[in-house]
XYZ file of C-alpha atoms in Angstrom:
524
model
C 17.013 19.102 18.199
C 13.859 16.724 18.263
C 12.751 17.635 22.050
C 13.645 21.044 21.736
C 11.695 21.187 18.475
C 8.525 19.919 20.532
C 9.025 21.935 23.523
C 8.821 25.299 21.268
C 5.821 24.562 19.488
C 3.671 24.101 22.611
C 5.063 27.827 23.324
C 4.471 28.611 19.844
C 0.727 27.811 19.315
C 0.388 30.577 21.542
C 2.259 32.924 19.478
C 0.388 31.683 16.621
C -2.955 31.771 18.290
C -2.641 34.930 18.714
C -0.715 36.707 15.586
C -2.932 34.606 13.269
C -6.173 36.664 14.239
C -4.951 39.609 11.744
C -5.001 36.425 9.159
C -8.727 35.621 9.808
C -9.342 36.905 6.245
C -6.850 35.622 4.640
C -6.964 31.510 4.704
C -10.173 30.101 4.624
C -11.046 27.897 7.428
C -11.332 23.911 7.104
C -13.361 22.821 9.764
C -12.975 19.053 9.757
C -9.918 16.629 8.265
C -11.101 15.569 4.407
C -12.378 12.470 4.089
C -13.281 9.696 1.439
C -16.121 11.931 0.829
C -14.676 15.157 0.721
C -12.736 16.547 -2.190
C -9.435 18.361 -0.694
C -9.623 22.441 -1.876
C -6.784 24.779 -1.903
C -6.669 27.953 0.589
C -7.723 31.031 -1.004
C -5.747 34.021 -0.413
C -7.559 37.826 -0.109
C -6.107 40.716 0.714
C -5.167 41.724 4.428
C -6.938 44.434 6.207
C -4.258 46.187 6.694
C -0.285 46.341 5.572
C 2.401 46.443 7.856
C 3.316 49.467 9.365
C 6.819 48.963 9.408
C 9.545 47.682 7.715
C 11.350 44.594 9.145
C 15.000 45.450 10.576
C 17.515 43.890 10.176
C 18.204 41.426 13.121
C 14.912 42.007 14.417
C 12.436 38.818 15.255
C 9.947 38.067 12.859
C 6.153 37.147 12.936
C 2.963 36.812 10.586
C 2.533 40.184 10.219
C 5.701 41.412 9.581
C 6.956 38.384 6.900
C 3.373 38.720 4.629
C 2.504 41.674 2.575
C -0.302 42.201 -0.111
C -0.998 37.967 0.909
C 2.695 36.983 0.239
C 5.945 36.620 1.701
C 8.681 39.421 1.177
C 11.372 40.002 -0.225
C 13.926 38.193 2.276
C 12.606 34.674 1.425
C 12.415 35.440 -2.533
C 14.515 33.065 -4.789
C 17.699 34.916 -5.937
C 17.738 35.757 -9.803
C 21.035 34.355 -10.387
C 20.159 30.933 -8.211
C 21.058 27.932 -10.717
C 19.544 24.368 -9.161
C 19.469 21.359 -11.342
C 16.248 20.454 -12.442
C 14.762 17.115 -12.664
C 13.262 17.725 -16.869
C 10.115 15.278 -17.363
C 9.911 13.256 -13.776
C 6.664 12.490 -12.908
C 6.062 13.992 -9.142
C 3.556 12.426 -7.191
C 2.225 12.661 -3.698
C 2.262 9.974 -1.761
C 0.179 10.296 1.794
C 2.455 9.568 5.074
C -0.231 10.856 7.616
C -4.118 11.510 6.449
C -7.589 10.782 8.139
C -7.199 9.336 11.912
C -3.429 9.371 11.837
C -3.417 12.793 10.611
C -0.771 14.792 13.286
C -1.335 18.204 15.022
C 2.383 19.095 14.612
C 4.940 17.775 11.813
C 8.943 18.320 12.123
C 10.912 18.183 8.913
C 14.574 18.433 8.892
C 17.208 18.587 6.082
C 21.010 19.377 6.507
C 21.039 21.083 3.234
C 18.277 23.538 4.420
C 14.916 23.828 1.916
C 13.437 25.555 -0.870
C 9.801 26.297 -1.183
C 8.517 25.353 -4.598
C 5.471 24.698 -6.494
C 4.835 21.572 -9.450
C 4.334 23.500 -12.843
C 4.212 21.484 -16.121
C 5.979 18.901 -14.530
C 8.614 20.367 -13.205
C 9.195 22.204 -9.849
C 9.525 26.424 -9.812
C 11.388 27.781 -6.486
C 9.532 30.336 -4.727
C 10.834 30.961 -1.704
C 14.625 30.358 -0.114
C 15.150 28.654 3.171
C 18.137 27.500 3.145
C 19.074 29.160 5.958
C 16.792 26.342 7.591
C 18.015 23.177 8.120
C 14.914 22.137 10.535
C 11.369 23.746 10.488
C 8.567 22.924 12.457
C 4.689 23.188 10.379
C 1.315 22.898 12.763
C -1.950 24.338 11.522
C -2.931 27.729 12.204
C -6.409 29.306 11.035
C -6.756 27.022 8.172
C -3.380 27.397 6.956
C 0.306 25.357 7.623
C 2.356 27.750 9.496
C 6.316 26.917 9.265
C 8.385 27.326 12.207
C 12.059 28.065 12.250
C 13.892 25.984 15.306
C 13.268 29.022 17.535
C 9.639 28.874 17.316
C 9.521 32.563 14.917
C 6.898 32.095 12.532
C 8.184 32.095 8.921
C 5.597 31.685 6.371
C 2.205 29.472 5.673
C 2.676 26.905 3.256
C -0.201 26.616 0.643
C -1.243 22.736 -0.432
C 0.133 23.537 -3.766
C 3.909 23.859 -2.169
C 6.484 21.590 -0.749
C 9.506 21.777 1.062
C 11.916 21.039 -1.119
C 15.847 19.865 -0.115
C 18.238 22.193 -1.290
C 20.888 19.509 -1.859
C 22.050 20.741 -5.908
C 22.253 17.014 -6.559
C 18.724 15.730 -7.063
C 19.826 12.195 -6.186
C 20.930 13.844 -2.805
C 17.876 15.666 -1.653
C 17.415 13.700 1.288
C 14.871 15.161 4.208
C 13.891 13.706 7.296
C 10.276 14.201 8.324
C 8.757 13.220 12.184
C 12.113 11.674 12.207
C 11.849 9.158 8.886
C 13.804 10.019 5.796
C 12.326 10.216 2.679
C 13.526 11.657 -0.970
C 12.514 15.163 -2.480
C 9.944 17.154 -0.618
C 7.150 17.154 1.656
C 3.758 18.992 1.457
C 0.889 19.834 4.136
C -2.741 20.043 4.095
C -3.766 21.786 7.011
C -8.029 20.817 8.438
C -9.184 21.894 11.220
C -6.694 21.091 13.884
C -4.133 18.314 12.141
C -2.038 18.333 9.414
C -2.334 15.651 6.536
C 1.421 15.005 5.505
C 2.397 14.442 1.979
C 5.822 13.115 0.418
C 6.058 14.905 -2.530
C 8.582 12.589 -4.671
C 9.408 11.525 -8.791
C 8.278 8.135 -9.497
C 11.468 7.246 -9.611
C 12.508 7.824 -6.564
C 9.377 6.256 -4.943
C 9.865 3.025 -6.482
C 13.290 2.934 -4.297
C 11.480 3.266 -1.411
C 8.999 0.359 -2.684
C 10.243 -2.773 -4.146
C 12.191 -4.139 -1.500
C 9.250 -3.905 0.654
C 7.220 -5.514 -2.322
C 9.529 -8.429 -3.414
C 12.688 -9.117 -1.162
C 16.127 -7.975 -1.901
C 17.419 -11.441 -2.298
C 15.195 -12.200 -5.252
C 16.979 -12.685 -8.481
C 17.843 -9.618 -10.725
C 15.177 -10.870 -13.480
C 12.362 -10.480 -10.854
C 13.236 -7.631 -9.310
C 13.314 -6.360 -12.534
C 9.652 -7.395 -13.277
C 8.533 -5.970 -9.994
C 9.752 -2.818 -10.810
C 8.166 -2.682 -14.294
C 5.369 -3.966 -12.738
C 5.453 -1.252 -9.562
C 5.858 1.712 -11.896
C 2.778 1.016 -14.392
C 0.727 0.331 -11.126
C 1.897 3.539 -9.603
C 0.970 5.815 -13.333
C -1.993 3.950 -14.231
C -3.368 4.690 -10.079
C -2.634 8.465 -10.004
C -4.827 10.249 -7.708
C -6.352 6.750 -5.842
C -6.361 8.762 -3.088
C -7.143 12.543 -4.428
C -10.382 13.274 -1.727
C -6.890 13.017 0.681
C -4.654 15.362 -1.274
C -2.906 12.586 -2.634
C -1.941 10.045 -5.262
C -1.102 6.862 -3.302
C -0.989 5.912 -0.118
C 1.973 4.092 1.556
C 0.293 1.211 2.666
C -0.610 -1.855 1.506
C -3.950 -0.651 0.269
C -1.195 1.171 -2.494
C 2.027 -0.412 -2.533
C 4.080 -0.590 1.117
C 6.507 2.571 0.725
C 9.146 2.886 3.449
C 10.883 5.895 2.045
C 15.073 5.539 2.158
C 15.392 3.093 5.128
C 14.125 0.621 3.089
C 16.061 0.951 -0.131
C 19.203 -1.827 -1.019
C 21.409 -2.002 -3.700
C 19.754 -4.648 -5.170
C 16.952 -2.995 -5.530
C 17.978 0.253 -6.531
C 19.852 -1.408 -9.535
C 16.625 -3.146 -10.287
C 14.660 -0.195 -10.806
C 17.579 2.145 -12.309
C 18.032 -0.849 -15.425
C 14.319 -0.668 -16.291
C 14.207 3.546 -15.506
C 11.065 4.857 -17.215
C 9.779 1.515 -18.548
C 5.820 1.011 -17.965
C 3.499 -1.949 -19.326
C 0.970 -1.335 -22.056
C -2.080 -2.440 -23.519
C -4.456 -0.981 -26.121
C -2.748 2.885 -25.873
C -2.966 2.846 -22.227
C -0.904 2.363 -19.201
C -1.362 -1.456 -17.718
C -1.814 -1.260 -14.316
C 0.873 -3.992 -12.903
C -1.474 -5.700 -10.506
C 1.031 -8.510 -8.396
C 0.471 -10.401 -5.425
C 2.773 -12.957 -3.554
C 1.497 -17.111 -4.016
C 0.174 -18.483 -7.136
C -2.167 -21.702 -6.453
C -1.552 -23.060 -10.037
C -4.034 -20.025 -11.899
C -4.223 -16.235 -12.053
C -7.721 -14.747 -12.132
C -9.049 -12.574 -14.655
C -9.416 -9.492 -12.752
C -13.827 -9.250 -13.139
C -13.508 -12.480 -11.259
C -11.880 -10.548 -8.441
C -13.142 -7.124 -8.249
C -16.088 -5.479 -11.008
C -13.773 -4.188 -14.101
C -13.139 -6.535 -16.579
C -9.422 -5.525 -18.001
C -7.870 -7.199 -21.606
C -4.103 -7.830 -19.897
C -6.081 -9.033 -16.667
C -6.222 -12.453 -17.934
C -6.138 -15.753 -16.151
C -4.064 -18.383 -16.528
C -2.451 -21.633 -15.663
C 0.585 -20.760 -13.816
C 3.430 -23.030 -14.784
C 5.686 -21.697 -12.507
C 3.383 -21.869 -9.242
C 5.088 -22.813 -6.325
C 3.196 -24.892 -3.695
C 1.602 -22.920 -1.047
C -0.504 -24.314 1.433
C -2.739 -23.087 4.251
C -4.859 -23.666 6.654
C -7.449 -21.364 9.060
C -10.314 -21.333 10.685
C -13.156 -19.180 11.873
C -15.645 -18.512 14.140
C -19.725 -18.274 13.252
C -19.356 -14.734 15.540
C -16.285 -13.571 13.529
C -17.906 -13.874 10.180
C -20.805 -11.931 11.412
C -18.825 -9.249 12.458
C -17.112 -9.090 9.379
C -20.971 -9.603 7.524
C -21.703 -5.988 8.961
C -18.304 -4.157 8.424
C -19.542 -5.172 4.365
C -23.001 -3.152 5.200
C -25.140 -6.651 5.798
C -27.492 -6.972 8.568
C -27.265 -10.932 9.078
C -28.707 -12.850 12.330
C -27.202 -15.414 14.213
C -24.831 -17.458 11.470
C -26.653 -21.316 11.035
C -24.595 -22.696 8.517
C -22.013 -21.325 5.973
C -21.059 -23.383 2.240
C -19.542 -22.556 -1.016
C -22.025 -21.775 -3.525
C -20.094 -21.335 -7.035
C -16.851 -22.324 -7.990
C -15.073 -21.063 -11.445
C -13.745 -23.600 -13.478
C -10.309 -23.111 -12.423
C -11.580 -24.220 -8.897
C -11.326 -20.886 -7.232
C -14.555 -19.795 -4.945
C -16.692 -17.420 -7.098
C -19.329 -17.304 -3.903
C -20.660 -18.440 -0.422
C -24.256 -19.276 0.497
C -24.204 -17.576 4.334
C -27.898 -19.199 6.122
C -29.227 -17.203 9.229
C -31.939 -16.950 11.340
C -32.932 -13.800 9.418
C -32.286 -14.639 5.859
C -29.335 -16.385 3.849
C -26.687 -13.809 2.403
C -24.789 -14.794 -0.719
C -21.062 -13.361 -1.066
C -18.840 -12.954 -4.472
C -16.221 -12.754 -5.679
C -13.176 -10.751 -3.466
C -15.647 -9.706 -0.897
C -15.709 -13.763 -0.217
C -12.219 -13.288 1.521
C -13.234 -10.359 3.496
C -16.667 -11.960 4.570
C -14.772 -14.738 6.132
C -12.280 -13.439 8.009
C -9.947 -11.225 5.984
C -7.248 -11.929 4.417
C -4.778 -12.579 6.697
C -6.820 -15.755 7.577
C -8.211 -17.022 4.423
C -5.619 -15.918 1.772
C -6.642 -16.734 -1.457
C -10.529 -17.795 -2.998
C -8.613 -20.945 -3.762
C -9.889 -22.810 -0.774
C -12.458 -25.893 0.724
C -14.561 -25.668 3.381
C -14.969 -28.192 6.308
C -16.943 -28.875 9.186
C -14.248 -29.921 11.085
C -10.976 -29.994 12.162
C -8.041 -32.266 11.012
C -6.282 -33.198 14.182
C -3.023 -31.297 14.987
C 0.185 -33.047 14.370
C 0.451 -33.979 18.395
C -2.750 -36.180 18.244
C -0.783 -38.353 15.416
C 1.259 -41.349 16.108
C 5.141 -39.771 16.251
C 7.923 -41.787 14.655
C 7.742 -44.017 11.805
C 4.410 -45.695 10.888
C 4.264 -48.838 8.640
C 1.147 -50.446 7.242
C 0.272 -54.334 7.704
C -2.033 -56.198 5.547
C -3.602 -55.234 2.137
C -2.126 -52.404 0.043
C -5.630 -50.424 -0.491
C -8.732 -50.468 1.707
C -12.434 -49.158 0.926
C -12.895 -45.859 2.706
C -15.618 -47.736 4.957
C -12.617 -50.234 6.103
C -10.247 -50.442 8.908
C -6.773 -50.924 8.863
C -3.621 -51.906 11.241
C -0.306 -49.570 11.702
C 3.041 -50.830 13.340
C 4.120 -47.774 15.241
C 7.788 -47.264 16.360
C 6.740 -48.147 20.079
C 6.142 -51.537 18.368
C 2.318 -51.713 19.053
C 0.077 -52.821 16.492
C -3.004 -49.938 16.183
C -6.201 -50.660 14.504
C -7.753 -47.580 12.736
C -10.181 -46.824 10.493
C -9.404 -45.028 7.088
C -11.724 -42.015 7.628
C -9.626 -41.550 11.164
C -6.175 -41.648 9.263
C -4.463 -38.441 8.858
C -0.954 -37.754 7.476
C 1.359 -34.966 8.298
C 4.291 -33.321 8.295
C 4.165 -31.214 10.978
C 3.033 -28.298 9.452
C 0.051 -29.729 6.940
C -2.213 -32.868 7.791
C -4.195 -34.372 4.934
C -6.673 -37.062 5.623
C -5.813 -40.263 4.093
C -9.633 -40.660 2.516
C -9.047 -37.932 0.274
C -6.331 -37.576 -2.036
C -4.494 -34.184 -2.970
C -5.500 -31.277 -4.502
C -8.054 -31.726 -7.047
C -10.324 -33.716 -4.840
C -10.421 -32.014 -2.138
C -14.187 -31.686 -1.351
C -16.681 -29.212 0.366
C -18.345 -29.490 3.570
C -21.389 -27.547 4.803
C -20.072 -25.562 7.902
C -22.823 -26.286 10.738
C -21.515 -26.054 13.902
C -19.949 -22.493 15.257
C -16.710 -22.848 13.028
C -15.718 -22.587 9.837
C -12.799 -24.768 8.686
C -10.311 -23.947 5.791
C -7.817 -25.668 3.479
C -6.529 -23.319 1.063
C -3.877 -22.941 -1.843
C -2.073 -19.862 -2.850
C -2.123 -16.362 -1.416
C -3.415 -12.889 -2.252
C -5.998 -11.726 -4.896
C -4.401 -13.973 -7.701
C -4.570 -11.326 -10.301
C -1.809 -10.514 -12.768
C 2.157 -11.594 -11.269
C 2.644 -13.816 -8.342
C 5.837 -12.565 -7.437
C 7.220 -16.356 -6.123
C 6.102 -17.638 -9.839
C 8.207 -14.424 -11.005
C 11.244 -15.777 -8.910
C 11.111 -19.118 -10.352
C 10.509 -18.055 -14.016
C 14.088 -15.781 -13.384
C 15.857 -18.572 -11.678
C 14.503 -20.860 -14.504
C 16.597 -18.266 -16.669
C 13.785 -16.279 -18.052
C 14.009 -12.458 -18.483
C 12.009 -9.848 -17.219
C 10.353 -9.217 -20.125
C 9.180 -13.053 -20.535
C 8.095 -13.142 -17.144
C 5.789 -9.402 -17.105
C 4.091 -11.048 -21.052
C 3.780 -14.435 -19.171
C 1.317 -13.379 -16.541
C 0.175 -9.864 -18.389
C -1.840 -10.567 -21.842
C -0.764 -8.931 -24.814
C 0.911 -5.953 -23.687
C 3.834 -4.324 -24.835
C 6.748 -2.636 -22.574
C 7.557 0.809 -23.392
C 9.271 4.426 -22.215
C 6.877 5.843 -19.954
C 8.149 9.345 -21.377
C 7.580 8.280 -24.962
């Protein structure tokens, strides 16, 4: 169905080319894809020049002009008056954005075994306008500033507006299953047709979303109390975000700049049961939704959230985490990455000199880096410290040290068992002798000791943790030791697995790490 799918809509954006000139007037045209700085407007419909001449027989093929009259579709796509479909009453529908900006798509495939409805969100709930359920695959690529639909034998069916979706016509809302560019997702899908490409939408309940989110959030194996918490957690975050994304189209993306959202593949029963036992529960605080920031490693503290990002929030409070699980790291980066990275954040630096933690909180976490070059030194704060110096998936937290150089890797230290000879505590300016299990006596000094465990070395003239110390960073590379990882605001969702196997409910665990909220019916 797939190929054959593709092969007729190369034949039919000829068709459309051509039938769509009678159109001209009636969809406005969107020259370029929306962007950040763009806010996404809705076609406008005007009258047609002229009506169709003639009726539409029956059996005969159908195009643009014969399926639109007066700017809207006729009669034989209407919605019976004595069609019943179940409604969902009070779900929240948002959009969530599959394909926007540069992965926007020129063509879009959506398939559903149940066929579709057209419908449009009103008050909350969704009002059929059009029946297609004599559909069960349609094909949508832009066409003069509007998304055309395509049945399966490339005849043009109608344009759907921005407002619209296809909706599954499964009757049971728990079964409206479609499959779009070959993923399935719940619900409905939307388009938002610029220029050339199509931004695709899911159009979903928040319920439904968070199935297709919290295993990819927190993993199915986590106990029920945390996935419990996560899903509290996911759904405030998702209601107190609305329209993140609205200069798209959209609500939320499905990325991690969101929440990850995988659509159906990625829901479990685990899950699933997770998010049905807290259905319609949100977080709190002062009259307002909380917004359930989370992240994955503690380092022993959360972060208030203004020592993160610029908005200072009351349930954004950090704390000592009791429940922290030990998470260790290590990284390092080059003078020329940083740079790079400098003028992604909108600096102009020079050749990097020398980088070195400026300001620490008290908790220990980084509040900013003093960056010296040959043009002027550049100070960084607060979350853009992370992003400055590599990005997060090389320095993870703002819970780190900064060296000058390397601890050795685990093959440069003695293998086997090492024992000590002579005094039990040397001065860090001392040497000492080691009995390795080749039986040869080594002398080394203390500042050249190192211990590992094959995954983290620690120098033996420092101790752990606390005093761990900084370095100025002088020579083309910028080493890290760090604790913890993410942003360190609100739930680490490890801590939230220990607090649950430590037998504490969901609800102790989302007041634990969120201050002074309350949890509540979203519908309330």
């Amino acid at each position: 169905m797939m190929k054959r799918m593709i092969a007729l809509l190369c034949a039919a954006v000829l068709f459309l080319s051509a039938a769509a000139v009678s159109f001209a007037d009636e969809w406005e045209r969107v020259d370029e894809a929306p962007g950040p700085e763009e806010r996404v407007e809705e076609n406008e419909e005007n009258d047609p020049e002229e009506d169709p001449e003639e009726p539409v027989e029956e059996g005969e093929e159908t195009g643009p002009a014969d399926v639109f009259e007066n700017g809207a579709a006729q009669d034989i796509f209407s919605i019976p008056e004595d069609l019943q479909v179940p409604s969902q009453e009070d779900a929240l529908w948002l959009r969530i954005g599959l394909k926007y900006g540069s992965s926007a798509v020129s063509a879009s495939i959506c398939e559903c075994q149940d066929g579709f409805y057209i419908a449009r969100i009103e008050d909350g709930e969704y009002v059929l306008t059009h029946d297609l359920t004599m559909y069960s695959a349609v094909a949508c690529m832009p066409s003069d500033g509007g998304a055309a639909l395509l049945g399966s034998d490339g005849t043009f069916i109608t344009f759907l507006q921005s407002d619209q979706m296809l909706l599954s016509a499964a009757e049971d809302p728990d079964e409206r299953i479609i499959t779009i560019d070959e993923k399935q997702y719940r619900d409905g899908v939307s388009y938002i047709a610029a220029g050339d490409v199509l931004t695709v939408i899911n159009r979903i309940t928040l319920e439904h979303y968070l199935l297709g989110v919290i295993a990819n959030e927190m993993g199915a194996y986590y106990p029920e109390e945390a996935l419990k918490a996560q899903s509290v957690a996911a759904r405030s975050f998702t209601v107190a975000n609305l329209n993140k994304h609205r200069y798209y189209g959209f609500d939320l993306c499905d990325s991690t700049n969101c929440q990850v959202y995988r659509g159906v593949s990625s829901e479990t029963v685990q899950t699933t049961a997770a998010v049905q036992a807290t259905d319609d529960l949100v977080m709190r605080s002062e009259g307002k939704i909380a917004s359930g920031m989370y992240y994955a490693y503690s380092s022993g503290h959360t972060l208030n959230s203004e020592d993160v990002w610029t908005t200072s929030s009351s349930y954004l409070k950090g704390i000592t985490d009791e429940y922290a699980g030990e998470y260790i790291w290590r990284a390092s980066v080059s003078f020329d990455t940083i740079k790079g990275k400098l003028q992604d954040l909108g600096y102009r630096p020079g050749d990097i000199l020398s980088v070195q933690v400026k300001e620490r909180l008290e908790n220990t976490a980084v509040r900013s880096i003093l960056i010296e070059t040959d043009s002027g030194d550049i100070t960084v704060e607060k979350w853009s410290v992370v992003s400055a110096l590599g990005g997060s998936s090389l320095v993870k937290s703002q819970f780190f040290y900064i060296g000058n150089s390397d601890y050795p890797q685990a093959d440069d230290v003695l293998e086997g068992t090492v024992y000590t000879t002579g005094k039990a505590s040397y001065d860090a300016d001392e040497a000492f002798c080691v009995l390795g299990s080749d039986g040869i006596v080594h002398e080394i000094a203390v500042e050249d000791a190192y211990v590992t465990n094959g995954k983290t070395t620690l120098s033996a003239a420092s101790q752990m943790n606390s005093s761990y110390s900084d370095e100025i960073a002088e020579d083309g590379t910028v080493y890290f030791t760090g604790f913890g990882f993410g942003h360190g605001v609100g739930m680490p969702q490890v801590s939230a697995r220990n607090m649950a196997n430590a037998g504490k409910s969901f609800r102790q665990i989302l007041q634990y790490y969120y201050t002074d909220i309350t949890i509540e019916h979203y519908s309330d």
